[in-house]
Short mmCIF file of C-alpha atoms in Angstrom, two decimals:
data_model
loop_
_atom_site.label_atom_id
_atom_site.label_comp_id
_atom_site.label_asym_id
_atom_site.label_seq_id
_atom_site.Cartn_x
_atom_site.Cartn_y
_atom_site.Cartn_z
CA GLU A 1 132.65 118.20 55.76
CA ALA A 2 135.94 116.38 56.23
CA GLY A 3 135.71 113.00 57.93
CA VAL A 4 137.78 111.43 60.68
CA ALA A 5 141.38 111.13 59.55
CA GLN A 6 143.70 108.40 60.78
CA SER A 7 147.30 107.57 60.03
CA PRO A 8 149.04 105.41 59.17
CA ARG A 9 146.67 103.04 57.35
CA TYR A 10 148.95 100.05 57.84
CA LYS A 11 151.79 99.25 60.21
CA ILE A 12 153.92 96.15 60.69
CA ILE A 13 156.18 95.94 63.73
CA GLU A 14 158.03 93.29 65.67
CA LYS A 15 156.86 92.28 69.12
CA ARG A 16 158.27 94.41 71.93
CA GLN A 17 158.56 97.41 69.63
CA SER A 18 156.49 100.55 70.14
CA VAL A 19 153.99 102.12 67.78
CA ALA A 20 151.79 105.21 67.69
CA PHE A 21 148.60 105.99 65.84
CA TRP A 22 147.19 109.42 65.11
CA CYS A 23 143.61 110.60 64.78
CA ASN A 24 142.10 113.91 63.73
CA PRO A 25 138.35 114.00 64.49
CA ILE A 26 135.64 115.92 62.72
CA SER A 27 135.89 119.59 63.57
CA GLY A 28 133.79 120.54 66.57
CA HIS A 29 133.21 117.00 67.80
CA ALA A 30 133.67 116.90 71.55
CA THR A 31 133.79 113.13 71.96
CA LEU A 32 136.58 110.96 70.58
CA TYR A 33 136.83 107.18 70.81
CA TRP A 34 139.53 104.64 70.17
CA TYR A 35 138.34 101.12 69.38
CA GLN A 36 140.28 97.90 68.86
CA GLN A 37 138.80 95.52 66.29
CA ILE A 38 140.34 92.07 66.20
CA LEU A 39 139.67 90.06 63.06
CA GLY A 40 136.19 88.56 63.16
CA GLN A 41 135.06 90.55 66.20
CA GLY A 42 133.17 93.75 66.87
CA PRO A 43 134.94 96.95 67.86
CA LYS A 44 135.97 97.05 71.52
CA LEU A 45 136.11 100.43 73.19
CA LEU A 46 139.59 101.20 74.49
CA ILE A 47 139.18 104.80 75.58
CA GLN A 48 136.69 107.63 75.31
CA PHE A 49 137.55 111.31 75.58
CA GLN A 50 135.19 114.18 76.18
CA ASN A 51 137.12 117.24 74.98
CA ASN A 52 140.57 116.57 76.46
CA GLY A 53 139.38 114.61 79.50
CA VAL A 54 139.11 110.82 79.77
CA VAL A 55 135.55 109.57 80.30
CA ASP A 56 136.12 105.83 80.12
CA ASP A 57 139.37 103.87 79.87
CA SER A 58 138.24 100.78 81.74
CA GLN A 59 139.18 98.45 78.88
CA LEU A 60 142.53 100.03 78.05
CA PRO A 61 145.49 97.78 78.97
CA LYS A 62 147.27 100.53 80.82
CA ASP A 63 150.51 98.61 81.32
CA ARG A 64 151.21 98.95 77.60
CA PHE A 65 148.65 101.26 76.02
CA SER A 66 148.40 105.01 76.47
CA ALA A 67 146.38 107.72 74.78
CA GLU A 68 146.15 111.44 74.90
CA ARG A 69 144.06 114.12 73.30
CA LEU A 70 145.90 117.37 72.96
CA LYS A 71 143.86 120.55 73.35
CA GLY A 72 140.67 118.53 72.88
CA VAL A 73 141.31 117.96 69.17
CA ASP A 74 143.83 115.45 67.79
CA SER A 75 144.58 112.24 69.60
CA THR A 76 147.36 109.68 69.66
CA LEU A 77 147.23 106.08 70.82
CA LYS A 78 150.50 104.38 71.73
CA ILE A 79 151.45 100.79 72.38
CA GLN A 80 154.70 100.06 74.15
CA PRO A 81 155.80 97.29 74.05
CA ALA A 82 153.60 95.55 71.49
CA LYS A 83 152.54 91.93 71.80
CA LEU A 84 151.40 89.52 69.10
CA GLU A 85 147.80 89.73 70.38
CA ASP A 86 147.75 93.46 69.69
CA SER A 87 147.41 92.70 65.98
CA ALA A 88 144.12 94.35 65.06
CA VAL A 89 142.54 97.31 63.35
CA TYR A 90 142.52 100.42 65.52
CA LEU A 91 139.54 102.61 64.79
CA CYS A 92 139.14 106.21 65.79
CA ALA A 93 135.68 107.75 65.91
CA SER A 94 134.21 111.07 66.94
CA SER A 95 130.78 112.38 67.78
CA ALA A 96 129.12 115.61 68.76
CA GLN A 97 128.15 115.89 72.39
CA GLY A 98 125.16 113.81 73.44
CA ALA A 99 124.61 110.06 73.61
CA SER A 100 122.00 110.11 70.83
CA THR A 101 124.48 111.32 68.26
CA GLU A 102 126.14 108.76 66.07
CA ALA A 103 129.85 108.18 65.93
CA PHE A 104 131.71 108.84 62.70
CA PHE A 105 134.57 106.47 62.03
CA GLY A 106 137.90 106.79 60.34
CA GLN A 107 139.20 104.07 58.03
CA GLY A 108 141.34 102.60 60.76
CA THR A 109 144.95 101.55 61.16
CA ARG A 110 145.71 97.90 60.57
CA LEU A 111 148.49 96.80 62.94
CA THR A 112 150.34 93.56 62.43
CA VAL A 113 152.73 92.46 65.16
CA VAL A 114 155.19 89.75 64.07
CA ALA B 1 126.86 98.54 81.65
CA GLN B 2 124.96 98.28 78.42
CA SER B 3 125.69 95.46 75.97
CA VAL B 4 124.55 94.02 72.66
CA THR B 5 124.15 90.46 71.41
CA GLN B 6 123.95 89.72 67.72
CA LEU B 7 122.45 86.33 66.94
CA GLY B 8 124.20 84.63 64.05
CA SER B 9 127.75 85.50 63.11
CA HIS B 10 127.03 84.69 59.48
CA VAL B 11 123.82 85.07 57.47
CA SER B 12 123.50 84.01 53.84
CA VAL B 13 120.59 85.00 51.61
CA SER B 14 119.82 84.90 47.91
CA GLU B 15 119.61 88.08 45.90
CA GLY B 16 116.08 89.45 46.18
CA ALA B 17 115.33 87.63 49.42
CA LEU B 18 114.46 89.17 52.77
CA VAL B 19 117.38 90.18 54.99
CA LEU B 20 116.93 89.80 58.76
CA LEU B 21 119.82 90.48 61.12
CA ARG B 22 119.09 90.06 64.81
CA CYS B 23 120.18 92.28 67.68
CA ASN B 24 119.23 92.14 71.35
CA TYR B 25 120.42 94.68 73.87
CA SER B 26 120.82 95.00 77.59
CA SER B 27 120.51 98.39 79.24
CA SER B 28 119.44 99.62 82.66
CA VAL B 29 118.20 102.92 81.23
CA PRO B 30 116.51 103.89 77.95
CA PRO B 31 118.93 102.95 75.20
CA TYR B 32 120.00 104.58 72.01
CA LEU B 33 120.49 101.93 69.34
CA PHE B 34 122.49 101.98 66.12
CA TRP B 35 123.23 99.77 63.15
CA TYR B 36 126.52 100.22 61.34
CA VAL B 37 127.84 98.57 58.16
CA GLN B 38 131.48 97.83 57.43
CA TYR B 39 132.80 97.04 53.98
CA PRO B 40 136.21 95.33 53.63
CA ASN B 41 139.14 97.51 54.66
CA GLN B 42 136.89 100.40 55.55
CA GLY B 43 135.62 102.08 58.68
CA LEU B 44 132.07 101.79 59.97
CA GLN B 45 129.22 103.67 58.35
CA LEU B 46 125.94 104.44 60.09
CA LEU B 47 122.88 102.75 58.57
CA LEU B 48 120.27 103.99 61.02
CA LYS B 49 119.65 104.87 64.64
CA TYR B 50 116.89 104.88 67.23
CA THR B 51 116.85 107.53 69.93
CA THR B 52 113.26 108.41 70.82
CA GLY B 53 109.91 108.61 69.08
CA ALA B 54 108.82 106.29 66.30
CA THR B 55 109.96 102.74 66.95
CA LEU B 56 110.27 101.85 63.26
CA VAL B 57 113.37 103.53 61.93
CA LYS B 58 114.29 103.80 58.27
CA GLY B 59 117.87 104.08 57.17
CA ILE B 60 120.01 104.25 54.09
CA ASN B 61 120.10 101.65 51.29
CA GLY B 62 116.54 100.43 52.03
CA PHE B 63 117.27 99.10 55.51
CA GLU B 64 114.98 99.56 58.48
CA ALA B 65 114.87 98.43 62.09
CA GLU B 66 112.20 98.24 64.75
CA PHE B 67 112.81 98.97 68.42
CA LYS B 68 110.82 96.55 70.59
CA LYS B 69 111.22 97.40 74.25
CA SER B 70 109.28 94.35 75.45
CA GLU B 71 111.65 92.06 73.56
CA THR B 72 114.79 94.23 74.09
CA SER B 73 115.40 93.85 70.38
CA PHE B 74 116.42 96.03 67.46
CA HIS B 75 116.46 93.72 64.43
CA LEU B 76 117.59 95.01 61.04
CA THR B 77 115.61 94.15 57.91
CA LYS B 78 115.59 94.79 54.19
CA PRO B 79 112.83 93.44 51.96
CA SER B 80 115.04 92.52 49.01
CA ALA B 81 118.76 91.81 49.23
CA HIS B 82 121.18 93.18 46.67
CA MET B 83 124.66 91.92 45.92
CA SER B 84 126.07 95.23 47.15
CA ASP B 85 124.63 94.55 50.63
CA ALA B 86 127.30 91.94 51.29
CA ALA B 87 129.25 93.31 54.27
CA GLU B 88 129.68 93.08 58.04
CA TYR B 89 126.87 94.58 60.12
CA PHE B 90 127.22 95.78 63.69
CA CYS B 91 124.57 96.67 66.23
CA ALA B 92 125.57 99.18 68.91
CA VAL B 93 124.04 100.67 72.04
CA SER B 94 124.64 103.75 74.13
CA GLU B 95 122.71 105.17 77.05
CA PHE B 96 121.02 108.55 77.28
CA ASN B 97 123.32 109.74 80.06
CA ASN B 98 126.52 108.29 78.63
CA ASN B 99 128.20 108.57 75.23
CA ASP B 100 129.85 105.18 75.80
CA MET B 101 128.96 103.18 72.66
CA ARG B 102 129.25 99.39 72.83
CA PHE B 103 129.19 97.10 69.80
CA GLY B 104 128.04 93.57 69.15
CA ALA B 105 130.32 90.97 67.62
CA GLY B 106 128.92 91.56 64.15
CA THR B 107 127.04 89.56 61.51
CA ARG B 108 128.59 88.88 58.15
CA LEU B 109 125.98 89.02 55.38
CA THR B 110 126.60 87.04 52.21
CA VAL B 111 124.33 87.54 49.20
CA LYS B 112 124.19 84.72 46.66
CA PRO B 113 123.31 85.39 43.02
#
């Protein structure tokens, strides 16, 4: 089966610019996650969707970050405006419904803010 | 909320030696526990998981982990390290009533020839 697809793989922007990342989860997976992974750290959950509804966005910096999941399938994560500390790898993952099911990860988007 | 602590940000072993990566969790309800591996410039790949049942879980590439409720631990082991095991390893926890998966800070494994 096809895995989680993310694009772009790499992005370099200047601070205060905006950027968007796209994720296509595994077909049929109800749960979609966006994680931020700063160099040398573990992934930090930014937002979790169940179908097209938000389950947890407690760690999403809502003044600059936004995310949506259209029709419960694809998702986009946007940063506007970007700051230097947003430089990180943004990982998208999906899982079937149920907490015991593992998450499948995409390859991530490496964002560099200069 | 559930959380994970990985002891040791960097572990170095010789090829053929035992690998032991430590993970302790905190959860108010029965946890589901996972170990993931990440190779450079790649996403995370599941090694193994514990949900219910047998507390000794076997995964891919010869890795296994044991769930010890009394110690709130889920340490990852492999009897004999191989050069190809060099990577970053992450322990993660979710709760039975919540898909919210939280990760530890990771342990970088180096394998010396």
